[in-house]
Amino acid sequence: MTPMTIEGERPTAPAGSARRALVGRLSWGLADQAASSVSNFAVGIYVARSLGVTAFGVFSLAWVTYGVVLNVSRGLATDPLVVRFSGVPDASWRGAVARSTGTALGVGTAIGAVCLVAGLGLGGRLGPAFAALGVMLPGLLLQDAWRFSFFAAGAGRKAFVNDVVWGVALVPALVVAARVGSVAAFVFAWGASATVAAGYGCLQSGIRPRLTEARGWLREQRDLGYRYLVENVSLSGASQVRAYGLGAIVGVGAVGAVRGAELLLGPFLAVLMGLSLVTVPEAARVLRQAPHQLGRFCLLLGGGQAVGALLWGAALLLMPGRFGELVLGGVWHSASQLIVPITLGVAGAGLGTGAAAGLRALGAARRSLRCQLFASACYAGGGLGGAAAAGTVGSAWGVAAATVSSSAVWWLQLRSALRERHRDPLPEVRTS
């Protein structure tokens, strides 16, 4: 595929229309993420209240495993799609989406089979949950692929509608799962409702995923896909290592306590994830139109997220205990002890995302990969070292310290990249 290059500056839009366009992009990103997060939040709350802290820990181990697999799918399938096929002619987009969604479906099928076999071999409480996850992974990953495909086409409204369909289908599924009363039943409910939305995505787009062309897509996009794979999987893989290690060192209930505290920050995290859909494109626009403002833009972006996290955490500390028990049930007592360190960790991560957006906009792939690997190693090391030293609370503080330290590294690398660009002000601008 021939690299796409930007040969000149686009005419600057009037300030008012540019702001309206930015608000529109942010609004659909936030709306879509809100719809997606409501589904995830509902499942977490339902499991926490229905099954208790230990079963919630088992569910959380399946959840973090899904997070790793999701990032594998995004790195290989949808990240290259968003980079190379955003704003292209419809015929080109449709062909790429068919291959990209086929790749996501293939990743889900292959890794799902591994999870199914592993779950059947494990037995006990954990085995059925992983077996259920293996069955549901193809639908879960295909639904996520439709979401990013629609954003690549500038059709954020369709992504939002698809996530709403998932949420609507989830309601009766959760009712049935609550009657069954097992972790596997909740995993099936969550995945089955996502599969309904994945099927609806085929109707929305009029495109059928081409599983047979997944190998060709991987070959065509290997220059981007494998780099994004490493970046995406490194942090989610560190989360999985931390979760498994915490379960082994302290107990599965500790994993549930950490997940419960993260759920309390869920609404704020939903806002951050919604913003993440548009931060890199917006940073790239700043770089093209006012390159001297990129550092300031990234600082405002990261600083705003960090301040927002601290304010949300402060509100949680002032929340009456009975309200926390109403939300999380028996998980509240152990989760409430982790609010301060997890809030600091989220604030540190928010600050770092501003620098990360700048590095991506600059195309500084080596620097961003270096930062991501350092952050992942710190996350896993801090989480496990803290667990060994002081249990669940120690693990939360270890992760907080690691996240804040990693944020400093992101900003040092952005500063160096900006200095390099200042010395060489005409770098090649590519989208592939």
Short mmCIF file of N, CA and C in Angstrom, two decimals, residues 206-288:
data_model
loop_
_atom_site.label_atom_id
_atom_site.label_comp_id
_atom_site.label_asym_id
_atom_site.label_seq_id
_atom_site.Cartn_x
_atom_site.Cartn_y
_atom_site.Cartn_z
N GLY A 206 -24.06 -3.03 6.47
CA GLY A 206 -24.27 -3.78 5.23
C GLY A 206 -23.01 -4.51 4.79
N ILE A 207 -22.12 -4.78 5.73
CA ILE A 207 -20.84 -5.43 5.43
C ILE A 207 -20.76 -6.75 6.18
N ARG A 208 -20.27 -7.78 5.51
CA ARG A 208 -20.06 -9.07 6.15
C ARG A 208 -18.57 -9.25 6.41
N PRO A 209 -18.17 -9.52 7.67
CA PRO A 209 -16.74 -9.73 7.96
C PRO A 209 -16.17 -10.88 7.13
N ARG A 210 -15.00 -10.65 6.57
CA ARG A 210 -14.35 -11.66 5.73
C ARG A 210 -13.23 -12.33 6.53
N LEU A 211 -13.60 -13.39 7.19
CA LEU A 211 -12.63 -14.12 8.01
C LEU A 211 -11.50 -14.69 7.17
N THR A 212 -11.81 -15.08 5.94
CA THR A 212 -10.80 -15.70 5.08
C THR A 212 -9.73 -14.72 4.62
N GLU A 213 -9.99 -13.42 4.76
CA GLU A 213 -9.02 -12.42 4.32
C GLU A 213 -8.23 -11.82 5.49
N ALA A 214 -8.36 -12.44 6.67
CA ALA A 214 -7.64 -11.93 7.84
C ALA A 214 -6.13 -12.01 7.63
N ARG A 215 -5.67 -13.10 7.03
CA ARG A 215 -4.22 -13.25 6.83
C ARG A 215 -3.70 -12.16 5.89
N GLY A 216 -4.46 -11.86 4.84
CA GLY A 216 -4.05 -10.79 3.94
C GLY A 216 -4.00 -9.43 4.63
N TRP A 217 -4.99 -9.16 5.49
CA TRP A 217 -5.00 -7.90 6.23
C TRP A 217 -3.78 -7.79 7.14
N LEU A 218 -3.45 -8.87 7.84
CA LEU A 218 -2.29 -8.85 8.72
C LEU A 218 -1.01 -8.60 7.93
N ARG A 219 -0.92 -9.19 6.74
CA ARG A 219 0.27 -9.00 5.92
C ARG A 219 0.36 -7.56 5.43
N GLU A 220 -0.77 -6.99 4.99
CA GLU A 220 -0.77 -5.62 4.47
C GLU A 220 -0.45 -4.60 5.56
N GLN A 221 -0.93 -4.84 6.77
CA GLN A 221 -0.81 -3.86 7.84
C GLN A 221 0.29 -4.19 8.84
N ARG A 222 1.20 -5.08 8.47
CA ARG A 222 2.16 -5.56 9.47
C ARG A 222 3.09 -4.46 9.98
N ASP A 223 3.36 -3.43 9.16
CA ASP A 223 4.25 -2.36 9.62
C ASP A 223 3.64 -1.57 10.76
N LEU A 224 2.29 -1.44 10.77
CA LEU A 224 1.59 -0.76 11.86
C LEU A 224 1.08 -1.76 12.89
N GLY A 225 0.49 -2.85 12.43
CA GLY A 225 -0.23 -3.75 13.32
C GLY A 225 0.61 -4.32 14.43
N TYR A 226 1.81 -4.78 14.11
CA TYR A 226 2.61 -5.44 15.14
C TYR A 226 3.19 -4.43 16.14
N ARG A 227 3.44 -3.21 15.66
CA ARG A 227 3.89 -2.17 16.60
C ARG A 227 2.77 -1.80 17.56
N TYR A 228 1.56 -1.62 17.02
CA TYR A 228 0.42 -1.32 17.87
C TYR A 228 0.09 -2.49 18.79
N LEU A 229 0.31 -3.70 18.30
CA LEU A 229 0.07 -4.87 19.14
C LEU A 229 0.93 -4.83 20.40
N VAL A 230 2.20 -4.54 20.23
CA VAL A 230 3.10 -4.48 21.39
C VAL A 230 2.70 -3.35 22.33
N GLU A 231 2.40 -2.19 21.78
CA GLU A 231 2.01 -1.05 22.62
C GLU A 231 0.73 -1.35 23.39
N ASN A 232 -0.28 -1.87 22.68
CA ASN A 232 -1.58 -2.10 23.31
C ASN A 232 -1.54 -3.19 24.36
N VAL A 233 -0.82 -4.27 24.05
CA VAL A 233 -0.85 -5.42 24.94
C VAL A 233 0.04 -5.23 26.16
N SER A 234 1.05 -4.39 26.05
CA SER A 234 2.02 -4.30 27.15
C SER A 234 1.35 -3.86 28.45
N LEU A 235 0.52 -2.81 28.41
CA LEU A 235 -0.10 -2.34 29.64
C LEU A 235 -1.22 -3.26 30.11
N SER A 236 -2.07 -3.74 29.16
CA SER A 236 -3.12 -4.66 29.58
C SER A 236 -2.53 -5.97 30.05
N GLY A 237 -1.39 -6.39 29.45
CA GLY A 237 -0.72 -7.59 29.93
C GLY A 237 -0.17 -7.39 31.33
N ALA A 238 0.33 -6.19 31.60
CA ALA A 238 0.81 -5.89 32.95
C ALA A 238 -0.34 -5.93 33.95
N SER A 239 -1.52 -5.44 33.53
CA SER A 239 -2.70 -5.51 34.40
C SER A 239 -3.07 -6.95 34.72
N GLN A 240 -2.95 -7.82 33.71
CA GLN A 240 -3.27 -9.22 33.92
C GLN A 240 -2.26 -9.88 34.86
N VAL A 241 -0.99 -9.58 34.65
CA VAL A 241 0.05 -10.13 35.53
C VAL A 241 -0.18 -9.66 36.96
N ARG A 242 -0.50 -8.39 37.11
CA ARG A 242 -0.76 -7.86 38.44
C ARG A 242 -1.97 -8.53 39.08
N ALA A 243 -3.03 -8.73 38.30
CA ALA A 243 -4.25 -9.35 38.85
C ALA A 243 -3.99 -10.79 39.26
N TYR A 244 -3.33 -11.56 38.38
CA TYR A 244 -3.03 -12.96 38.72
C TYR A 244 -2.08 -13.03 39.92
N GLY A 245 -1.07 -12.16 39.91
CA GLY A 245 -0.12 -12.17 41.02
C GLY A 245 -0.78 -11.78 42.33
N LEU A 246 -1.65 -10.78 42.28
CA LEU A 246 -2.35 -10.35 43.48
C LEU A 246 -3.23 -11.47 44.01
N GLY A 247 -3.89 -12.18 43.09
CA GLY A 247 -4.71 -13.31 43.52
C GLY A 247 -3.89 -14.41 44.15
N ALA A 248 -2.68 -14.64 43.62
CA ALA A 248 -1.82 -15.69 44.18
C ALA A 248 -1.21 -15.28 45.52
N ILE A 249 -0.85 -14.00 45.66
CA ILE A 249 -0.17 -13.54 46.87
C ILE A 249 -1.15 -13.28 48.01
N VAL A 250 -2.25 -12.60 47.70
CA VAL A 250 -3.19 -12.17 48.74
C VAL A 250 -4.46 -13.03 48.74
N GLY A 251 -4.95 -13.38 47.54
CA GLY A 251 -6.20 -14.13 47.43
C GLY A 251 -7.09 -13.53 46.36
N VAL A 252 -7.99 -14.33 45.81
CA VAL A 252 -8.86 -13.87 44.73
C VAL A 252 -9.74 -12.71 45.19
N GLY A 253 -10.10 -12.68 46.48
CA GLY A 253 -10.91 -11.59 46.99
C GLY A 253 -10.24 -10.23 46.82
N ALA A 254 -8.90 -10.22 46.87
CA ALA A 254 -8.18 -8.96 46.70
C ALA A 254 -8.38 -8.41 45.29
N VAL A 255 -8.44 -9.30 44.30
CA VAL A 255 -8.69 -8.86 42.92
C VAL A 255 -10.07 -8.22 42.82
N GLY A 256 -11.05 -8.80 43.50
CA GLY A 256 -12.38 -8.23 43.51
C GLY A 256 -12.42 -6.87 44.18
N ALA A 257 -11.63 -6.70 45.26
CA ALA A 257 -11.59 -5.40 45.96
C ALA A 257 -11.04 -4.32 45.05
N VAL A 258 -9.96 -4.63 44.31
CA VAL A 258 -9.37 -3.66 43.39
C VAL A 258 -10.35 -3.31 42.28
N ARG A 259 -11.00 -4.33 41.73
CA ARG A 259 -11.97 -4.07 40.67
C ARG A 259 -13.14 -3.24 41.19
N GLY A 260 -13.56 -3.48 42.43
CA GLY A 260 -14.63 -2.70 43.02
C GLY A 260 -14.27 -1.23 43.14
N ALA A 261 -13.03 -0.95 43.59
CA ALA A 261 -12.59 0.43 43.69
C ALA A 261 -12.52 1.09 42.31
N GLU A 262 -12.11 0.32 41.31
CA GLU A 262 -12.07 0.86 39.95
C GLU A 262 -13.48 1.17 39.43
N LEU A 263 -14.45 0.34 39.83
CA LEU A 263 -15.83 0.61 39.43
C LEU A 263 -16.33 1.94 40.00
N LEU A 264 -15.87 2.28 41.21
CA LEU A 264 -16.29 3.55 41.80
C LEU A 264 -15.79 4.74 40.97
N LEU A 265 -14.66 4.54 40.30
CA LEU A 265 -14.13 5.58 39.42
C LEU A 265 -14.65 5.42 37.99
N GLY A 266 -15.56 4.46 37.79
CA GLY A 266 -16.03 4.13 36.45
C GLY A 266 -16.58 5.30 35.65
N PRO A 267 -17.49 6.12 36.21
CA PRO A 267 -18.01 7.23 35.41
C PRO A 267 -16.93 8.20 34.94
N PHE A 268 -15.96 8.48 35.80
CA PHE A 268 -14.88 9.38 35.38
C PHE A 268 -14.00 8.71 34.32
N LEU A 269 -13.71 7.41 34.51
CA LEU A 269 -12.91 6.70 33.53
C LEU A 269 -13.61 6.65 32.18
N ALA A 270 -14.95 6.59 32.19
CA ALA A 270 -15.71 6.60 30.94
C ALA A 270 -15.47 7.89 30.16
N VAL A 271 -15.42 9.00 30.89
CA VAL A 271 -15.15 10.29 30.24
C VAL A 271 -13.75 10.28 29.62
N LEU A 272 -12.77 9.77 30.36
CA LEU A 272 -11.40 9.73 29.85
C LEU A 272 -11.30 8.87 28.60
N MET A 273 -11.97 7.71 28.63
CA MET A 273 -11.91 6.82 27.47
C MET A 273 -12.63 7.42 26.27
N GLY A 274 -13.72 8.15 26.53
CA GLY A 274 -14.39 8.84 25.44
C GLY A 274 -13.51 9.90 24.81
N LEU A 275 -12.80 10.64 25.65
CA LEU A 275 -11.87 11.65 25.13
C LEU A 275 -10.73 11.01 24.34
N SER A 276 -10.31 9.80 24.76
CA SER A 276 -9.19 9.16 24.09
C SER A 276 -9.48 8.82 22.64
N LEU A 277 -10.76 8.75 22.27
CA LEU A 277 -11.11 8.50 20.87
C LEU A 277 -10.74 9.66 19.96
N VAL A 278 -10.57 10.85 20.53
CA VAL A 278 -10.34 12.03 19.69
C VAL A 278 -9.07 12.79 20.06
N THR A 279 -8.37 12.42 21.14
CA THR A 279 -7.21 13.23 21.57
C THR A 279 -6.08 13.22 20.55
N VAL A 280 -5.76 12.06 19.98
CA VAL A 280 -4.66 12.01 19.02
C VAL A 280 -5.00 12.79 17.75
N PRO A 281 -6.20 12.60 17.16
CA PRO A 281 -6.52 13.45 16.00
C PRO A 281 -6.47 14.94 16.29
N GLU A 282 -6.95 15.33 17.48
CA GLU A 282 -6.92 16.76 17.82
C GLU A 282 -5.49 17.26 18.00
N ALA A 283 -4.63 16.44 18.62
CA ALA A 283 -3.23 16.83 18.75
C ALA A 283 -2.57 16.96 17.38
N ALA A 284 -2.95 16.07 16.46
CA ALA A 284 -2.40 16.16 15.10
C ALA A 284 -2.85 17.45 14.41
N ARG A 285 -4.09 17.87 14.66
CA ARG A 285 -4.57 19.12 14.07
C ARG A 285 -3.78 20.31 14.62
N VAL A 286 -3.53 20.30 15.93
CA VAL A 286 -2.73 21.38 16.53
C VAL A 286 -1.34 21.39 15.92
N LEU A 287 -0.76 20.21 15.72
CA LEU A 287 0.58 20.13 15.15
C LEU A 287 0.63 20.73 13.75
N ARG A 288 -0.41 20.50 12.94
CA ARG A 288 -0.43 21.02 11.58
C ARG A 288 -0.69 22.52 11.55
#
